[in-house]
Short mmCIF file of C-alpha atoms in Angstrom, two decimals:
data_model
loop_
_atom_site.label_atom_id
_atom_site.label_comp_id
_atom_site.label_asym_id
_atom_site.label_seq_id
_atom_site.Cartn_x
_atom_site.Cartn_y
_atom_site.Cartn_z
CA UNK A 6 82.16 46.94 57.37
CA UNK A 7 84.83 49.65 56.81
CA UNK A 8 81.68 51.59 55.18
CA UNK A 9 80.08 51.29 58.76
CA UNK A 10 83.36 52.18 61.06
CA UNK A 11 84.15 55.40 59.17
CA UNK A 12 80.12 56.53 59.25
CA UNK A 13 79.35 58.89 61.89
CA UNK A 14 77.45 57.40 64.85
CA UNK A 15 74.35 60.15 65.00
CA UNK A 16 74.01 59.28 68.53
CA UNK A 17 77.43 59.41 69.86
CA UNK A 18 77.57 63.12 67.83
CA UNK A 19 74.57 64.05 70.17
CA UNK A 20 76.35 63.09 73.18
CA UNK A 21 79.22 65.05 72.59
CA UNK A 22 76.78 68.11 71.78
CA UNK A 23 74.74 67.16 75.08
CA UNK A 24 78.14 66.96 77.01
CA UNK A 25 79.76 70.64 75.39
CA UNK A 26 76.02 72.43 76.43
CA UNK A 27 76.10 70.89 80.06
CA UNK A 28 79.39 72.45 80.08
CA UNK A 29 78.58 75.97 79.05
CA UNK A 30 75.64 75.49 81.11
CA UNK A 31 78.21 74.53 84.23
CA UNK A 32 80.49 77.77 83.31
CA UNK A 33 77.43 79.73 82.70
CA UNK A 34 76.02 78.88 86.34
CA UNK A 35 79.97 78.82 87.78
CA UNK A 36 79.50 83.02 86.99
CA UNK A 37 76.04 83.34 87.48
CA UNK A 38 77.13 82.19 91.25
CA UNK A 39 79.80 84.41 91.19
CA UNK A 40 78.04 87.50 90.07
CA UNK A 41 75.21 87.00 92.80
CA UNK A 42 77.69 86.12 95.35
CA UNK A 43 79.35 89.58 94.65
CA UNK A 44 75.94 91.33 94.38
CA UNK A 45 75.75 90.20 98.26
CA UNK A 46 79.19 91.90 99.48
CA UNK A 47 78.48 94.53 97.68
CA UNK A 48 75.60 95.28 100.39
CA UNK A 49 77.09 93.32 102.99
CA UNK A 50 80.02 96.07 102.01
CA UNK A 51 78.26 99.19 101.74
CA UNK A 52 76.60 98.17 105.10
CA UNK A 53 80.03 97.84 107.41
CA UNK A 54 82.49 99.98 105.20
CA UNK A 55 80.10 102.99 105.44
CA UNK A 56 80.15 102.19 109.41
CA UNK A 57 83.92 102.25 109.35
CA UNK A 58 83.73 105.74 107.58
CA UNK A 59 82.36 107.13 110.40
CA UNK A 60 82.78 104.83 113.67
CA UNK A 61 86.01 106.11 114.71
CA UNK A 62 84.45 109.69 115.14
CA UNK A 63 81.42 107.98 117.10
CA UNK A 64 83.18 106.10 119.52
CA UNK A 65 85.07 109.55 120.44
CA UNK A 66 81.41 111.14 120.51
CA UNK A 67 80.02 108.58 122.61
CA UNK A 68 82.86 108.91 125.00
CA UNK A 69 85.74 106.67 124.39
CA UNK A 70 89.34 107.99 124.35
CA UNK A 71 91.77 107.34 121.37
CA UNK A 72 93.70 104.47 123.05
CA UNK A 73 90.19 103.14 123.56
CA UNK A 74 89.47 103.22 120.56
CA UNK A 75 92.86 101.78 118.81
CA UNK A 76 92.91 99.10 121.50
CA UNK A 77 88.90 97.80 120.65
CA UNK A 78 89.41 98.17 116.97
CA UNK A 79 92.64 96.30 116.99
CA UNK A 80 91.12 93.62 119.41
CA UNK A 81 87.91 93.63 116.87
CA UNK A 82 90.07 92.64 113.82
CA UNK A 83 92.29 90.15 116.06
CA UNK A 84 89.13 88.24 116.83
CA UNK A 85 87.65 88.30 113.64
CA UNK A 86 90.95 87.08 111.80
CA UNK A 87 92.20 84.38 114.70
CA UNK A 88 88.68 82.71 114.88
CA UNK A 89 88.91 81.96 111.22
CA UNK A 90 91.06 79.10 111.62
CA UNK A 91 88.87 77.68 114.30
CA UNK A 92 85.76 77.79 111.81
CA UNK A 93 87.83 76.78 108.83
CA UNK A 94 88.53 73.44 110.54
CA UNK A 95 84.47 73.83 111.46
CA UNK A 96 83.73 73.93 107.69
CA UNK A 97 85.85 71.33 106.52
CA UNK A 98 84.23 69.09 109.04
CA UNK A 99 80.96 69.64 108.96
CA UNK A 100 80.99 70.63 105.02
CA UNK A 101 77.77 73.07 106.31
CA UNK A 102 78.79 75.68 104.02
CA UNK A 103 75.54 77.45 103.91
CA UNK A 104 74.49 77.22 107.47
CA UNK A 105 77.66 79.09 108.25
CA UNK A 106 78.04 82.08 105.77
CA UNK A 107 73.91 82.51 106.30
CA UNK A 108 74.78 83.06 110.26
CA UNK A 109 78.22 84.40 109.83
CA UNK A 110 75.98 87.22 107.24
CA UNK A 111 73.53 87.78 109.72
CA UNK A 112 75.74 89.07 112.70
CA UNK A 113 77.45 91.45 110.40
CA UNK A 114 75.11 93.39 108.94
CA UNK A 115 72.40 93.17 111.78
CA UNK A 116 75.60 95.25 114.47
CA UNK A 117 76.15 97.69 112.55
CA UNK A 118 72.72 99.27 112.51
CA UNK A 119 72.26 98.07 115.84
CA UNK A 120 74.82 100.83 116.62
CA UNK A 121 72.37 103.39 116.73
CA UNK A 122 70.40 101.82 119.36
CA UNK A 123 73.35 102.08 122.26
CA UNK A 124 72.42 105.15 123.78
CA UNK A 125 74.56 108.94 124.08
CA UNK A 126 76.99 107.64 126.67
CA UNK A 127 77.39 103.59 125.20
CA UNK A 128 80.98 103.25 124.13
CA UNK A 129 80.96 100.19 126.02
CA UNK A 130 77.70 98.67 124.28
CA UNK A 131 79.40 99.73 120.88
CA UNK A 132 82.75 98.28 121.61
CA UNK A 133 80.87 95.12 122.05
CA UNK A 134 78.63 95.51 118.50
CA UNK A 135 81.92 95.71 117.13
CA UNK A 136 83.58 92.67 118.30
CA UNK A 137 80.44 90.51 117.28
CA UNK A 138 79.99 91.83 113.90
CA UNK A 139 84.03 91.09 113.32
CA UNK A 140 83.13 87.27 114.92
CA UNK A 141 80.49 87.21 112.24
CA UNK A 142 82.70 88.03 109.19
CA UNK A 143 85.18 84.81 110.90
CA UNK A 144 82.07 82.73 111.12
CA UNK A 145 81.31 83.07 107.36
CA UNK A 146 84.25 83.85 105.85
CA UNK A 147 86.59 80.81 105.63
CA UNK A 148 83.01 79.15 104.34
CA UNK A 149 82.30 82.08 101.77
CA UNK A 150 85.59 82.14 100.22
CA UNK A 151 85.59 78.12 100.01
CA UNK A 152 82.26 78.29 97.92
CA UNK A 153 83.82 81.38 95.80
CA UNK A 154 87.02 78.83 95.02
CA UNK A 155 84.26 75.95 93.80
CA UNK A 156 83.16 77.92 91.16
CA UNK A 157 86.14 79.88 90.22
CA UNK A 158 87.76 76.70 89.36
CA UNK A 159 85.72 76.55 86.35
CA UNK A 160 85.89 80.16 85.39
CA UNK A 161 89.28 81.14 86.08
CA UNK A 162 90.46 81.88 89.88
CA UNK A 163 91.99 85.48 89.37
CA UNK A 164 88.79 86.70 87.48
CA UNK A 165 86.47 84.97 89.35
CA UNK A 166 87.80 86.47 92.76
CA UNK A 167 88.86 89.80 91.20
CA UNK A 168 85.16 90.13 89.51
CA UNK A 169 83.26 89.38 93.36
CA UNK A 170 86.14 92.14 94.92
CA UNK A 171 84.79 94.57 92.31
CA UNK A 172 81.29 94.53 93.21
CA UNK A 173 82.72 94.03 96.63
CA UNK A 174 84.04 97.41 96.27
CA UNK A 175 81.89 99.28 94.67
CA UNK A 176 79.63 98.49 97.95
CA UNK A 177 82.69 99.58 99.72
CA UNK A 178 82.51 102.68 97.96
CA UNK A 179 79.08 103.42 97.76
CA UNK A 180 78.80 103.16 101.39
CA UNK A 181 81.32 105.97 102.84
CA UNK A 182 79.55 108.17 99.75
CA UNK A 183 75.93 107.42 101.12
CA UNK A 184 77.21 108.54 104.86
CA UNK A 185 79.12 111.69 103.73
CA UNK A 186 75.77 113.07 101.70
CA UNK A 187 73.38 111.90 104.98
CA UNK A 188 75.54 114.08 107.38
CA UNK A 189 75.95 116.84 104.75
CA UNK A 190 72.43 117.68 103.88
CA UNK A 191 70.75 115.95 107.62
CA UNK A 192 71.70 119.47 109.60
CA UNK A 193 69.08 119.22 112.23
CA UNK A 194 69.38 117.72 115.79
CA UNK A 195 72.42 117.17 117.58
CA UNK A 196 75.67 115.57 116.34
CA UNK A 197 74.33 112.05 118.28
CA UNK A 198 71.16 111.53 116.42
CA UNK A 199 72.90 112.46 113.06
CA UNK A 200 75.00 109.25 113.80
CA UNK A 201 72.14 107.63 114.81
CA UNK A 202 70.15 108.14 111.80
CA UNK A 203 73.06 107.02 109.64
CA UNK A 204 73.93 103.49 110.94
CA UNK A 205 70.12 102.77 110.89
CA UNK A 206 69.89 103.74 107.53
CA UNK A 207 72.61 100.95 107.08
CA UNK A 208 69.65 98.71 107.76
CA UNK A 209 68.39 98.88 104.37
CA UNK A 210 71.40 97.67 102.43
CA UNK A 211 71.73 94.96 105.21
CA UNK A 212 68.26 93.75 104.70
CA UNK A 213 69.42 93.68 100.85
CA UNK A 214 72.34 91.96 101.91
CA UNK A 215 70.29 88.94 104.28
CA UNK A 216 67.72 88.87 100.83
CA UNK A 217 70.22 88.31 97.94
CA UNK A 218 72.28 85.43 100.31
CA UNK A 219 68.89 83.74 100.66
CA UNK A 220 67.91 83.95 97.45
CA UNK A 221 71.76 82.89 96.37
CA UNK A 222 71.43 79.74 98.54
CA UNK A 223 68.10 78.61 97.10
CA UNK A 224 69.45 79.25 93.23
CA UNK A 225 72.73 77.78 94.02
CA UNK A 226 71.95 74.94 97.50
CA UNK A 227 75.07 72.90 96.31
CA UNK A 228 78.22 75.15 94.97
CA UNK A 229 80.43 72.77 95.96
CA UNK A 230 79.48 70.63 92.89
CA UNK A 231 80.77 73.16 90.57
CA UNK A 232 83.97 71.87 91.19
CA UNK A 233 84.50 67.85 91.08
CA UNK A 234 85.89 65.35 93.56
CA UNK A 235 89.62 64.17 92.12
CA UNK A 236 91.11 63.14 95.30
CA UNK A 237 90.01 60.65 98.64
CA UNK A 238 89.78 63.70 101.56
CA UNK A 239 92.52 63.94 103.94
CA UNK A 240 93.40 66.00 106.23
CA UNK A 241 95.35 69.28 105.51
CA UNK A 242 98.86 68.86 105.06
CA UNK A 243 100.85 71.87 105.10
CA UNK A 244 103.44 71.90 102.09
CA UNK A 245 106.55 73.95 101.49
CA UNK A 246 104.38 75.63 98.48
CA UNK A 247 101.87 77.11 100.66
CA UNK A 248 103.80 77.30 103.92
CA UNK A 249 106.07 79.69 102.32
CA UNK A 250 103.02 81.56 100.77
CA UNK A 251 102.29 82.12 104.14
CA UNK A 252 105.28 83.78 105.16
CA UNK A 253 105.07 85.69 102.42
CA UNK A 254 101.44 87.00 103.49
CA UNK A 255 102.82 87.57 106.90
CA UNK A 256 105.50 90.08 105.91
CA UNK A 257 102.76 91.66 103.17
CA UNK A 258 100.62 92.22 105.86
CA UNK A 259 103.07 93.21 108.61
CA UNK A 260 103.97 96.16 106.60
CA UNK A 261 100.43 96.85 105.12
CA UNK A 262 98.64 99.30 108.05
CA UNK A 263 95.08 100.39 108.81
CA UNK A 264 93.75 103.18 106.92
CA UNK A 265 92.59 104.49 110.26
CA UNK A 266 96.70 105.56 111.12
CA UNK A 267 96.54 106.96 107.58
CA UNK A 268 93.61 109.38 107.98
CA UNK A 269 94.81 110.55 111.53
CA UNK A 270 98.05 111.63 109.78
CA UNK A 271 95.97 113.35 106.85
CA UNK A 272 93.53 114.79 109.21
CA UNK A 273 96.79 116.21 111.83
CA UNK A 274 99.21 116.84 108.86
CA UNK A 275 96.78 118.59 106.49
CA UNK A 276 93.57 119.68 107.84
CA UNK A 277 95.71 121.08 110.97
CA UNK A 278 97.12 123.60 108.66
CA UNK A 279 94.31 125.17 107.45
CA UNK A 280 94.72 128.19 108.14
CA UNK A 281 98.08 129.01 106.20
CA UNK A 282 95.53 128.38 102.98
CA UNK A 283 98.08 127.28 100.82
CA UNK A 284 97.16 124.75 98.26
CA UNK A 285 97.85 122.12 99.71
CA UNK A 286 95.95 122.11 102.56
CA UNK A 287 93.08 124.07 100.75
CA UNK A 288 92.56 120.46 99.00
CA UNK A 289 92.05 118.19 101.71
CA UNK A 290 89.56 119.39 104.57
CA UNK A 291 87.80 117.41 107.17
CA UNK A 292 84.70 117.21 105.09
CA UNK A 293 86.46 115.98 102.08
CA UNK A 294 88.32 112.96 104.66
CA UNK A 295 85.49 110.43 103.41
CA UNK A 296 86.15 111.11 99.64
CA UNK A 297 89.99 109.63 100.34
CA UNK A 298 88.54 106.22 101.40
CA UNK A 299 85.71 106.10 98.93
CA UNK A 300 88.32 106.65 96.26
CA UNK A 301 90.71 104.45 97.77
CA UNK A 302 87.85 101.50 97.26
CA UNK A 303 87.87 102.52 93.92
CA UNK A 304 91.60 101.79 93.17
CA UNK A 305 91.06 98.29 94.91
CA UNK A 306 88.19 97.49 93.02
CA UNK A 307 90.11 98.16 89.97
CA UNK A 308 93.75 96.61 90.70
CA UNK A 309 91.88 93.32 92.17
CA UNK A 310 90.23 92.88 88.42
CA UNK A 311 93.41 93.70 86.26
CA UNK A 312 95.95 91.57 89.10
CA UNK A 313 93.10 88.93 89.51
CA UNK A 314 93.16 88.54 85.36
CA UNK A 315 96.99 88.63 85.45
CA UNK A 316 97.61 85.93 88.27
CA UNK A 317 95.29 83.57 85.87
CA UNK A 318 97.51 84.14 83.05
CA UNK A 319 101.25 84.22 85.11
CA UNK A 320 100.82 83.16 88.58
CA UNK A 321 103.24 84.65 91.18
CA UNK A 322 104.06 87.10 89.30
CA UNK A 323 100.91 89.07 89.99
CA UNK A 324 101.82 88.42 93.66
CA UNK A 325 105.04 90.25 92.86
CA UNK A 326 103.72 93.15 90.66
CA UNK A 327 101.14 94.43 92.73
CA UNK A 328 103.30 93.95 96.36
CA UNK A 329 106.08 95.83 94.02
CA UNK A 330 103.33 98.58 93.14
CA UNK A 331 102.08 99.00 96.40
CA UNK A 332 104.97 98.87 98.97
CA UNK A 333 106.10 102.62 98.70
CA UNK A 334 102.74 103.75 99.80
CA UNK A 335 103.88 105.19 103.16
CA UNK A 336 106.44 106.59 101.55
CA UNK A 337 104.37 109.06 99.81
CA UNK A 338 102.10 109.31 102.46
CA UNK A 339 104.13 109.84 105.33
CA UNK A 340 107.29 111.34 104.19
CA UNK A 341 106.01 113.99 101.35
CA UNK A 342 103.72 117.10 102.30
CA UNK A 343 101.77 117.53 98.92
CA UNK A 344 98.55 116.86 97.48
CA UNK A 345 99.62 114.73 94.56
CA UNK A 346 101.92 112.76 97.00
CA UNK A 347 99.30 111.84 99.20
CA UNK A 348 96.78 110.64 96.41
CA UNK A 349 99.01 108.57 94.95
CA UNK A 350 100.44 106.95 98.28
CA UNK A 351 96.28 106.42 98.16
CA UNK A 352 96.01 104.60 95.40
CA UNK A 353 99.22 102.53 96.01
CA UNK A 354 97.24 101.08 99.26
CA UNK A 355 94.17 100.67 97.22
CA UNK A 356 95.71 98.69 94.82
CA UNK A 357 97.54 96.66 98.07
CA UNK A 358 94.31 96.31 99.25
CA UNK A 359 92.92 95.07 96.13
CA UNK A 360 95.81 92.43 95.92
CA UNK A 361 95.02 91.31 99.32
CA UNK A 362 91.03 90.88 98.62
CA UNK A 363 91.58 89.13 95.15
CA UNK A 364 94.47 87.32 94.31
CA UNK A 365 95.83 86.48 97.53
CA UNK A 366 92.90 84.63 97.98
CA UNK A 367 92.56 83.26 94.66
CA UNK A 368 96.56 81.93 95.29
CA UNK A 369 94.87 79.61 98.17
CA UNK A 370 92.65 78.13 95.99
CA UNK A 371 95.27 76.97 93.55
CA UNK A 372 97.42 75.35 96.93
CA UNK A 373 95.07 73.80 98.71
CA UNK A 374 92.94 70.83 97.62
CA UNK A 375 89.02 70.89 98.11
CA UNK A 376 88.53 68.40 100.72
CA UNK A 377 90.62 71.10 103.21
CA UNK A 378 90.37 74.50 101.58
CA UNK A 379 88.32 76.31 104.50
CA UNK A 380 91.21 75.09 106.82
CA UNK A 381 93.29 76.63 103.96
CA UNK A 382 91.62 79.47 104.20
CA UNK A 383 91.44 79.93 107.85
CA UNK A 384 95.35 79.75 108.15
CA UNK A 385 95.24 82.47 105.64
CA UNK A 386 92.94 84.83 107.16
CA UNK A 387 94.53 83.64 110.94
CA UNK A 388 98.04 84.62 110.26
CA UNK A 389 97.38 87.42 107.91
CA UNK A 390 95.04 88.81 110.85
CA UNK A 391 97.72 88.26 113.50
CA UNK A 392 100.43 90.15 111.45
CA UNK A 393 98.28 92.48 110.42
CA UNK A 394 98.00 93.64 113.56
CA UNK A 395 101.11 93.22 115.33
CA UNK A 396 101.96 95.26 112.05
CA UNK A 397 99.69 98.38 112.94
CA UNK A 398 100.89 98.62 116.57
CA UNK A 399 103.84 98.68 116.38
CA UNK A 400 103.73 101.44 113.27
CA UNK A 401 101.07 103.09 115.27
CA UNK A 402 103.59 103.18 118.29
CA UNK A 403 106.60 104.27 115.85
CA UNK A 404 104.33 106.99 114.48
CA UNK A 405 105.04 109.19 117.50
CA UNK A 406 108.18 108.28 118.21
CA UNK A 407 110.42 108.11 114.54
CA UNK A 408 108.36 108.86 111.31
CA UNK A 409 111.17 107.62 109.38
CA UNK A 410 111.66 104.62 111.03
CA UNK A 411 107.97 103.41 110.81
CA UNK A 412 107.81 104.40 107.20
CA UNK A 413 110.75 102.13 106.33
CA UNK A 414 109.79 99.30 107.98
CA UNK A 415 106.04 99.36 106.48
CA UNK A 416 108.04 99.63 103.54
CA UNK A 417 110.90 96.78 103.68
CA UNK A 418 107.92 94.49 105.51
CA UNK A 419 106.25 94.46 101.98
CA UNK A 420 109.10 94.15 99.78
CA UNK A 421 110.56 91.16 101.97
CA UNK A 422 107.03 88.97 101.14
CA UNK A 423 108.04 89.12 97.35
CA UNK A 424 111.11 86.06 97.46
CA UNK A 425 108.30 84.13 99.45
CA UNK A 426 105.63 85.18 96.44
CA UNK A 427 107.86 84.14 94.20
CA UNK A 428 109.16 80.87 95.20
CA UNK A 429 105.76 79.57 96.25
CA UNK A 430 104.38 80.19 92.96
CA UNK A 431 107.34 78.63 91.08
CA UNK A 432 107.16 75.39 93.56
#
């Protein structure tokens, strides 16, 4: 009898070996998801990023003024970060995860090329484009980043979400890069139907986009049981943990404004000066303008990997290090007249941006339980939206009025989200 206790049971050994390849199997399709998820914003990115290389320079061609312009791209991003808390609650509810990133996907990338349908004089027709493709990234957003969570539970949340904000990025990249080499070599016709032919060549990496979701969805039709049930749902209760996160994310994005206010001060501070032909200026041209945010996209796609891996291994300390890193970005930008100066202050927002697209995200995942994490989400995107930009106006306004002042308070904005990093993570 002891004989028989102390013998191996052959089938119980095969169990265990069943059980440990079902779980490599589960990790191994946790990434494969993640992977294909990121293939799709990195066409979904190249698609809308490349647009926003150029659209601020095609609104003005089509007719709008600059306060037109500032006022419609600040309205687009206050709609498409406020309605994420009304869809948030939508996705908890309705647990249609699919239905809404699918439609949410399919406004996004079908405005943008639509852009070059609206005619020589359309602002108006533009302005509205705009708005809908920003209400389709709320639509799928709080959706998308709750099936991203599902499966970076198993992998790791920082890599997972710093991996997809790679590819993410490289899209971003590739984008502005595609653009700048269509209206360098495409001389012919007028300056309209060079912007024309631009956003609809968007169409093809939107297609890509629409084809990689759907084949995503049928691989992958239930994500959400990468990550298992350990709770009864309920609804979301706000605790001190994550309500403090988000003051911290308020300040961080308060502080952290548009790239569009940073390339009108490159554009007046450097390219204005021209013709002294010092070195400076001989550096950064007009032409050269789109090269600053492809490389920018660069830097984020980088920091998001390296902070992502760091916040899986320390927590709120990645928070810290990267808001730390970035913070004197205006500084540089702003306040110093060289080329080095400026490239750096660059970076410093590429790697705030990366921060914001990777761990900050990944931070939500680890706060709020599954049952409520797209309401999770859509307070996170709602307030950061809403600061964000409160944040830009009122720099944008200060711009004109007291460089210095606008530069410190971008500046001390940041740095005060760090105490609310901090304690969050340690609670």
């Amino acid at each position: 009898m002891l004989k028989n206790l102390c013998e191996k049971d052959p089938a119980a050994d095969q169990q265990k070996k069943t059980t440990k390849s079902l779980s490599k199997k589960t990790l191994s399709s946790a990434m494969s998801f993640i992977v294909l998820f990121g293939l799709v914003s990195l066409f979904s990115d190249m698609t809308h990023e490349g647009a926003a290389s150029i659209r601020g320079a095609y609104f003005a061609l089509l007719g709008a003024s600059a306060g037109t312009i500032g006022f419609v791209s600040g309205l687009g991003e206050l709609v498409g970060y406020s309605l994420r808390l009304l869809f948030g609650r939508i996705t908890d509810k309705t647990k249609k995860y699919w239905p809404l990133v699918i439609a949410g996907y399919v406004l996004d990338v079908l405005a943008v090329p639509a852009l070059a349908l609206v005619g020589e004089h359309g602002w108006i027709a533009a302005a509205a484009l705009l708005i809908i493709q920003r209400m389709g990234k709320a639509i799928k957003k709080p959706a998308k980043d709750t099936l991203m969570s599902f499966a970076a539970t198993q992998e790791g949340v920082g890599k997972s979400f710093g991996i997809q904000e790679v590819l993410d990025q490289i899209g971003a990249f590739l984008g502005p890069v595609l653009l700048y080499l269509v209206m360098l070599f495409r001389t012919e016709g007028t300056s309209f139907e060079i912007y024309s032919f631009a956003f609809a060549l968007l169409s093809i990496p939107g297609a890509v986009t629409l084809i990689l979701l759907l084949f995503t969805k049928r691989k992958f039709p239930h994500p959400e049981h990468f990550e298992p049930e350990v709770e009864v749902p309920a609804p979301l209760k706000l605790k001190k943990p994550f309500i403090f996160y988000i003051i911290g994310i308020s300040f961080f994005a308060f502080g952290f404004m548009d790239y569009s206010l940073i390339i009108m001060h490159v554009s007046r501070t450097y390219t204005a000066l021209s013709c002294s032909l010092t070195e400076t200026t001989s550096l950064v041209s007009t032409g050269t303008l789109p090269l600053l945010y492809a490389g920018a996209m660069l830097i984020d796609a980088i920091s998001s990997l390296v902070f992502g891996l760091l916040f899986d291994k320390k927590g709120s300390l990645a928070l810290v290090l990267s808001t730390l890193i970035s913070a004197p970005f205006a500084f540089l930008v702003f306040s110093l007249h060289t080329v080095p100066s400026l490239l750096l202050g660059i970076a410093l927002w590429g790697v705030g941006m990366g921060a914001q697209e990777s761990i900050l995200k990944a931070a939500v995942s680890t706060m709020i339980p599954k049952a409520s994490r797209a309401t999770g989400y859509g307070f996170f995107e709602f307030f950061f939206g809403v600061f964000f930009f409160l944040g830009s106006w009122l720099l944008g306004s200060l711009y004109d009025l007291n460089l210095t002042a606008m530069v410190a308070l971008s500046v001390l904005a940041q740095l005060a989200a760090i105490p609310f990093f901090w304690v969050s993570g340690r609670k």
